[in-house]
PDB file of C-alpha atoms in Angstrom:
ATOM      1  CA  UNK A   1      -0.205 104.351   4.776  1.00  0.00           C
ATOM      2  CA  UNK A   2      -2.441 103.531   7.615  1.00  0.00           C
ATOM      3  CA  UNK A   3       0.636 103.210   9.758  1.00  0.00           C
ATOM      4  CA  UNK A   4       1.490 106.868   9.338  1.00  0.00           C
ATOM      5  CA  UNK A   5      -2.080 107.873  10.298  1.00  0.00           C
ATOM      6  CA  UNK A   6      -2.051 105.788  13.395  1.00  0.00           C
ATOM      7  CA  UNK A   7      -1.915 107.802  16.629  1.00  0.00           C
ATOM      8  CA  UNK A   8       0.478 105.491  18.347  1.00  0.00           C
ATOM      9  CA  UNK A   9       2.920 105.628  15.540  1.00  0.00           C
ATOM     10  CA  UNK A  10       2.865 109.422  15.634  1.00  0.00           C
ATOM     11  CA  UNK A  11       3.438 109.381  19.379  1.00  0.00           C
ATOM     12  CA  UNK A  12       6.332 106.982  18.872  1.00  0.00           C
ATOM     13  CA  UNK A  13       7.826 109.091  16.155  1.00  0.00           C
ATOM     14  CA  UNK A  14       7.512 112.243  18.264  1.00  0.00           C
ATOM     15  CA  UNK A  15       9.204 110.662  21.291  1.00  0.00           C
ATOM     16  CA  UNK A  16      12.076 109.375  19.122  1.00  0.00           C
ATOM     17  CA  UNK A  17      12.362 112.902  17.534  1.00  0.00           C
ATOM     18  CA  UNK A  18      12.458 114.500  21.020  1.00  0.00           C
ATOM     19  CA  UNK A  19      14.956 111.957  22.361  1.00  0.00           C
ATOM     20  CA  UNK A  20      17.186 112.435  19.329  1.00  0.00           C
ATOM     21  CA  UNK A  21      17.031 116.234  19.746  1.00  0.00           C
ATOM     22  CA  UNK A  22      17.958 115.919  23.462  1.00  0.00           C
ATOM     23  CA  UNK A  23      20.885 113.566  22.661  1.00  0.00           C
ATOM     24  CA  UNK A  24      22.234 115.491  19.780  1.00  0.00           C
ATOM     25  CA  UNK A  25      21.819 118.893  21.498  1.00  0.00           C
ATOM     26  CA  UNK A  26      23.388 117.561  24.795  1.00  0.00           C
ATOM     27  CA  UNK A  27      26.276 115.915  22.892  1.00  0.00           C
ATOM     28  CA  UNK A  28      26.910 119.047  20.912  1.00  0.00           C
ATOM     29  CA  UNK A  29      26.788 121.294  23.902  1.00  0.00           C
ATOM     30  CA  UNK A  30      28.999 119.083  25.968  1.00  0.00           C
ATOM     31  CA  UNK A  31      31.453 118.649  23.065  1.00  0.00           C
ATOM     32  CA  UNK A  32      31.722 122.353  22.418  1.00  0.00           C
ATOM     33  CA  UNK A  33      32.354 123.167  26.195  1.00  0.00           C
ATOM     34  CA  UNK A  34      35.032 120.382  26.357  1.00  0.00           C
ATOM     35  CA  UNK A  35      36.805 121.610  23.237  1.00  0.00           C
ATOM     36  CA  UNK A  36      36.658 125.180  24.198  1.00  0.00           C
ATOM     37  CA  UNK A  37      38.317 124.422  27.612  1.00  0.00           C
ATOM     38  CA  UNK A  38      40.998 122.229  25.814  1.00  0.00           C
ATOM     39  CA  UNK A  39      41.801 125.060  23.620  1.00  0.00           C
ATOM     40  CA  UNK A  40      41.985 127.555  26.599  1.00  0.00           C
ATOM     41  CA  UNK A  41      44.414 125.042  28.271  1.00  0.00           C
ATOM     42  CA  UNK A  42      46.889 125.174  25.422  1.00  0.00           C
ATOM     43  CA  UNK A  43      46.335 128.308  23.453  1.00  0.00           C
ATOM     44  CA  UNK A  44      46.343 132.060  24.295  1.00  0.00           C
ATOM     45  CA  UNK A  45      48.392 134.471  26.326  1.00  0.00           C
ATOM     46  CA  UNK A  46      47.468 132.885  29.798  1.00  0.00           C
ATOM     47  CA  UNK A  47      47.269 129.266  28.763  1.00  0.00           C
ATOM     48  CA  UNK A  48      48.353 126.920  31.609  1.00  0.00           C
ATOM     49  CA  UNK A  49      50.380 124.864  29.022  1.00  0.00           C
ATOM     50  CA  UNK A  50      52.798 127.771  28.698  1.00  0.00           C
ATOM     51  CA  UNK A  51      53.473 127.996  32.442  1.00  0.00           C
ATOM     52  CA  UNK A  52      53.719 124.171  32.749  1.00  0.00           C
ATOM     53  CA  UNK A  53      56.347 124.231  29.694  1.00  0.00           C
ATOM     54  CA  UNK A  54      58.297 126.806  31.596  1.00  0.00           C
ATOM     55  CA  UNK A  55      58.303 124.737  34.742  1.00  0.00           C
ATOM     56  CA  UNK A  56      59.397 121.689  32.865  1.00  0.00           C
ATOM     57  CA  UNK A  57      62.264 123.508  31.070  1.00  0.00           C
ATOM     58  CA  UNK A  58      63.407 124.941  34.335  1.00  0.00           C
ATOM     59  CA  UNK A  59      63.186 121.600  36.065  1.00  0.00           C
ATOM     60  CA  UNK A  60      65.162 119.879  33.241  1.00  0.00           C
ATOM     61  CA  UNK A  61      67.981 122.497  33.759  1.00  0.00           C
ATOM     62  CA  UNK A  62      68.037 121.615  37.424  1.00  0.00           C
ATOM     63  CA  UNK A  63      68.207 117.932  36.733  1.00  0.00           C
ATOM     64  CA  UNK A  64      71.110 118.458  34.201  1.00  0.00           C
ATOM     65  CA  UNK A  65      72.938 120.577  36.889  1.00  0.00           C
ATOM     66  CA  UNK A  66      72.266 117.904  39.585  1.00  0.00           C
ATOM     67  CA  UNK A  67      73.659 115.308  37.147  1.00  0.00           C
ATOM     68  CA  UNK A  68      76.939 117.193  36.797  1.00  0.00           C
ATOM     69  CA  UNK A  69      77.238 117.340  40.593  1.00  0.00           C
ATOM     70  CA  UNK A  70      76.537 113.596  41.005  1.00  0.00           C
ATOM     71  CA  UNK A  71      73.091 113.937  42.628  1.00  0.00           C
ATOM     72  CA  UNK A  72      70.806 111.088  41.875  1.00  0.00           C
ATOM     73  CA  UNK A  73      67.958 112.231  39.549  1.00  0.00           C
ATOM     74  CA  UNK A  74      66.275 109.003  38.563  1.00  0.00           C
ATOM     75  CA  UNK A  75      62.969 109.954  40.142  1.00  0.00           C
ATOM     76  CA  UNK A  76      63.075 113.477  38.756  1.00  0.00           C
ATOM     77  CA  UNK A  77      63.677 112.196  35.271  1.00  0.00           C
ATOM     78  CA  UNK A  78      61.014 109.724  35.498  1.00  0.00           C
ATOM     79  CA  UNK A  79      58.552 112.600  36.547  1.00  0.00           C
ATOM     80  CA  UNK A  80      59.875 114.857  33.885  1.00  0.00           C
ATOM     81  CA  UNK A  81      59.176 112.183  31.232  1.00  0.00           C
ATOM     82  CA  UNK A  82      55.597 111.562  32.511  1.00  0.00           C
ATOM     83  CA  UNK A  83      54.743 115.187  32.498  1.00  0.00           C
ATOM     84  CA  UNK A  84      56.072 115.590  28.893  1.00  0.00           C
ATOM     85  CA  UNK A  85      53.471 112.954  27.895  1.00  0.00           C
ATOM     86  CA  UNK A  86      50.572 113.301  30.404  1.00  0.00           C
ATOM     87  CA  UNK A  87      49.805 116.194  32.689  1.00  0.00           C
ATOM     88  CA  UNK A  88      47.848 115.537  35.822  1.00  0.00           C
ATOM     89  CA  UNK A  89      47.287 117.802  38.839  1.00  0.00           C
ATOM     90  CA  UNK A  90      48.895 115.370  41.091  1.00  0.00           C
ATOM     91  CA  UNK A  91      52.131 115.139  38.921  1.00  0.00           C
ATOM     92  CA  UNK A  92      52.310 118.961  38.908  1.00  0.00           C
ATOM     93  CA  UNK A  93      52.141 118.961  42.802  1.00  0.00           C
ATOM     94  CA  UNK A  94      54.821 116.296  42.786  1.00  0.00           C
ATOM     95  CA  UNK A  95      56.781 118.454  40.363  1.00  0.00           C
ATOM     96  CA  UNK A  96      56.731 121.421  42.768  1.00  0.00           C
ATOM     97  CA  UNK A  97      57.973 119.107  45.577  1.00  0.00           C
ATOM     98  CA  UNK A  98      60.660 117.548  43.606  1.00  0.00           C
ATOM     99  CA  UNK A  99      61.943 120.798  42.215  1.00  0.00           C
ATOM    100  CA  UNK A 100      62.154 122.200  45.794  1.00  0.00           C
ATOM    101  CA  UNK A 101      64.001 119.135  47.065  1.00  0.00           C
ATOM    102  CA  UNK A 102      66.386 119.162  44.061  1.00  0.00           C
ATOM    103  CA  UNK A 103      67.023 122.896  44.501  1.00  0.00           C
ATOM    104  CA  UNK A 104      67.772 122.430  48.200  1.00  0.00           C
ATOM    105  CA  UNK A 105      70.308 119.565  47.282  1.00  0.00           C
ATOM    106  CA  UNK A 106      72.011 121.710  44.741  1.00  0.00           C
ATOM    107  CA  UNK A 107      72.224 124.690  47.186  1.00  0.00           C
ATOM    108  CA  UNK A 108      74.340 122.401  49.595  1.00  0.00           C
ATOM    109  CA  UNK A 109      76.820 121.636  46.777  1.00  0.00           C
ATOM    110  CA  UNK A 110      79.917 123.671  46.254  1.00  0.00           C
ATOM    111  CA  UNK A 111      78.724 125.002  42.964  1.00  0.00           C
ATOM    112  CA  UNK A 112      80.753 126.852  40.347  1.00  0.00           C
ATOM    113  CA  UNK A 113      79.782 130.611  40.270  1.00  0.00           C
ATOM    114  CA  UNK A 114      78.050 130.246  36.982  1.00  0.00           C
ATOM    115  CA  UNK A 115      76.073 127.208  38.000  1.00  0.00           C
ATOM    116  CA  UNK A 116      74.956 128.864  41.187  1.00  0.00           C
ATOM    117  CA  UNK A 117      73.788 131.956  39.291  1.00  0.00           C
ATOM    118  CA  UNK A 118      71.819 129.613  36.830  1.00  0.00           C
ATOM    119  CA  UNK A 119      70.453 127.628  39.797  1.00  0.00           C
ATOM    120  CA  UNK A 120      68.908 130.787  41.304  1.00  0.00           C
ATOM    121  CA  UNK A 121      67.625 131.866  37.886  1.00  0.00           C
ATOM    122  CA  UNK A 122      66.030 128.551  37.178  1.00  0.00           C
ATOM    123  CA  UNK A 123      64.518 128.246  40.619  1.00  0.00           C
ATOM    124  CA  UNK A 124      63.085 131.781  40.542  1.00  0.00           C
ATOM    125  CA  UNK A 125      61.595 131.203  37.044  1.00  0.00           C
ATOM    126  CA  UNK A 126      60.076 127.929  38.169  1.00  0.00           C
ATOM    127  CA  UNK A 127      58.498 129.418  41.264  1.00  0.00           C
ATOM    128  CA  UNK A 128      57.140 132.319  39.195  1.00  0.00           C
ATOM    129  CA  UNK A 129      55.514 129.950  36.540  1.00  0.00           C
ATOM    130  CA  UNK A 130      54.121 127.756  39.406  1.00  0.00           C
ATOM    131  CA  UNK A 131      52.640 130.730  41.053  1.00  0.00           C
ATOM    132  CA  UNK A 132      51.167 132.131  37.903  1.00  0.00           C
ATOM    133  CA  UNK A 133      49.589 128.754  37.035  1.00  0.00           C
ATOM    134  CA  UNK A 134      47.539 128.842  40.147  1.00  0.00           C
ATOM    135  CA  UNK A 135      46.149 132.347  39.398  1.00  0.00           C
ATOM    136  CA  UNK A 136      44.925 132.000  35.933  1.00  0.00           C
ATOM    137  CA  UNK A 137      41.236 132.592  34.927  1.00  0.00           C
ATOM    138  CA  UNK A 138      41.469 129.176  33.321  1.00  0.00           C
ATOM    139  CA  UNK A 139      41.136 127.544  36.804  1.00  0.00           C
ATOM    140  CA  UNK A 140      37.834 129.169  37.484  1.00  0.00           C
ATOM    141  CA  UNK A 141      36.596 128.093  33.998  1.00  0.00           C
ATOM    142  CA  UNK A 142      37.834 124.568  34.643  1.00  0.00           C
ATOM    143  CA  UNK A 143      36.140 124.449  37.940  1.00  0.00           C
ATOM    144  CA  UNK A 144      32.832 125.537  36.470  1.00  0.00           C
ATOM    145  CA  UNK A 145      33.169 123.060  33.585  1.00  0.00           C
ATOM    146  CA  UNK A 146      33.963 120.121  36.024  1.00  0.00           C
ATOM    147  CA  UNK A 147      30.831 121.159  38.045  1.00  0.00           C
ATOM    148  CA  UNK A 148      28.602 121.218  35.044  1.00  0.00           C
ATOM    149  CA  UNK A 149      29.974 117.987  33.586  1.00  0.00           C
ATOM    150  CA  UNK A 150      29.081 116.144  36.817  1.00  0.00           C
ATOM    151  CA  UNK A 151      25.406 117.014  36.262  1.00  0.00           C
ATOM    152  CA  UNK A 152      22.920 115.029  34.194  1.00  0.00           C
ATOM    153  CA  UNK A 153      22.807 114.628  31.133  1.00  0.00           C
ATOM    154  CA  UNK A 154      26.389 116.138  30.585  1.00  0.00           C
ATOM    155  CA  UNK A 155      27.858 113.416  32.821  1.00  0.00           C
ATOM    156  CA  UNK A 156      26.419 110.716  30.523  1.00  0.00           C
ATOM    157  CA  UNK A 157      27.980 112.353  27.374  1.00  0.00           C
ATOM    158  CA  UNK A 158      31.277 112.723  29.216  1.00  0.00           C
ATOM    159  CA  UNK A 159      31.497 109.136  29.981  1.00  0.00           C
ATOM    160  CA  UNK A 160      30.186 108.111  26.587  1.00  0.00           C
ATOM    161  CA  UNK A 161      32.588 110.179  24.554  1.00  0.00           C
ATOM    162  CA  UNK A 162      35.489 110.138  27.014  1.00  0.00           C
ATOM    163  CA  UNK A 163      35.542 113.712  27.968  1.00  0.00           C
ATOM    164  CA  UNK A 164      37.877 114.034  30.914  1.00  0.00           C
ATOM    165  CA  UNK A 165      37.616 116.353  33.875  1.00  0.00           C
ATOM    166  CA  UNK A 166      39.532 119.528  33.405  1.00  0.00           C
ATOM    167  CA  UNK A 167      42.731 120.101  35.286  1.00  0.00           C
ATOM    168  CA  UNK A 168      42.470 122.673  38.057  1.00  0.00           C
ATOM    169  CA  UNK A 169      45.768 124.092  39.489  1.00  0.00           C
ATOM    170  CA  UNK A 170      45.038 124.895  43.095  1.00  0.00           C
ATOM    171  CA  UNK A 171      46.789 127.615  45.135  1.00  0.00           C
ATOM    172  CA  UNK A 172      48.560 124.915  47.110  1.00  0.00           C
ATOM    173  CA  UNK A 173      50.225 123.810  43.824  1.00  0.00           C
ATOM    174  CA  UNK A 174      52.471 126.849  43.803  1.00  0.00           C
TER     175      UNK A 174
END
C-alpha cells in the first residue's frame, strides 16, 4: 500500500490518465469527423455520390453507343470499372476528359436519329452532374476536414486508424 501513497506513483498515474484522456478524446473526435464526412459523401440530397453515379451511368451509355459504332472503348471501360470500385479526384478528372473525347468521337459518326438524341441527352446530363458536383457544400466541408486532419494530433490518429483524406471536387473538374 505504500506504493499508492508514493508521490512518484501518483504523478505517473496522473500522467498516464492525462495521456489516455488525450488519446481517447483525440481518437473519438477524429473518428466522429471522419465518419460524418463519409456519411455526407454518400447520403443525403446533395451527396457527391449521387452525382458521381449519374456521371457513371451516362458515361456507360456513351460507351455502349460507341461500341455499336465500332469506336474503341477499352480505356473508357477500364476507367469505368475503376470508378465503380474506387473513386479518386484524379479519376473523376479523367472521367470528364474521356467523356468529352468519347462524345466528340460519337458526334463525328453518322448516328441514327434516336442514337443522336440519346447522345445529346446523356452528354447534357453528364455535364450537369459534373458541374453540380463541383458546387456542393460537401466540398467546403471536405476542405476543412482535410486541413484539420493535417494538424497534430489529428494527423497521428488519421495515420494510425487509416482515415483517408476527403475527396474534394474542384471547379476545374466540371
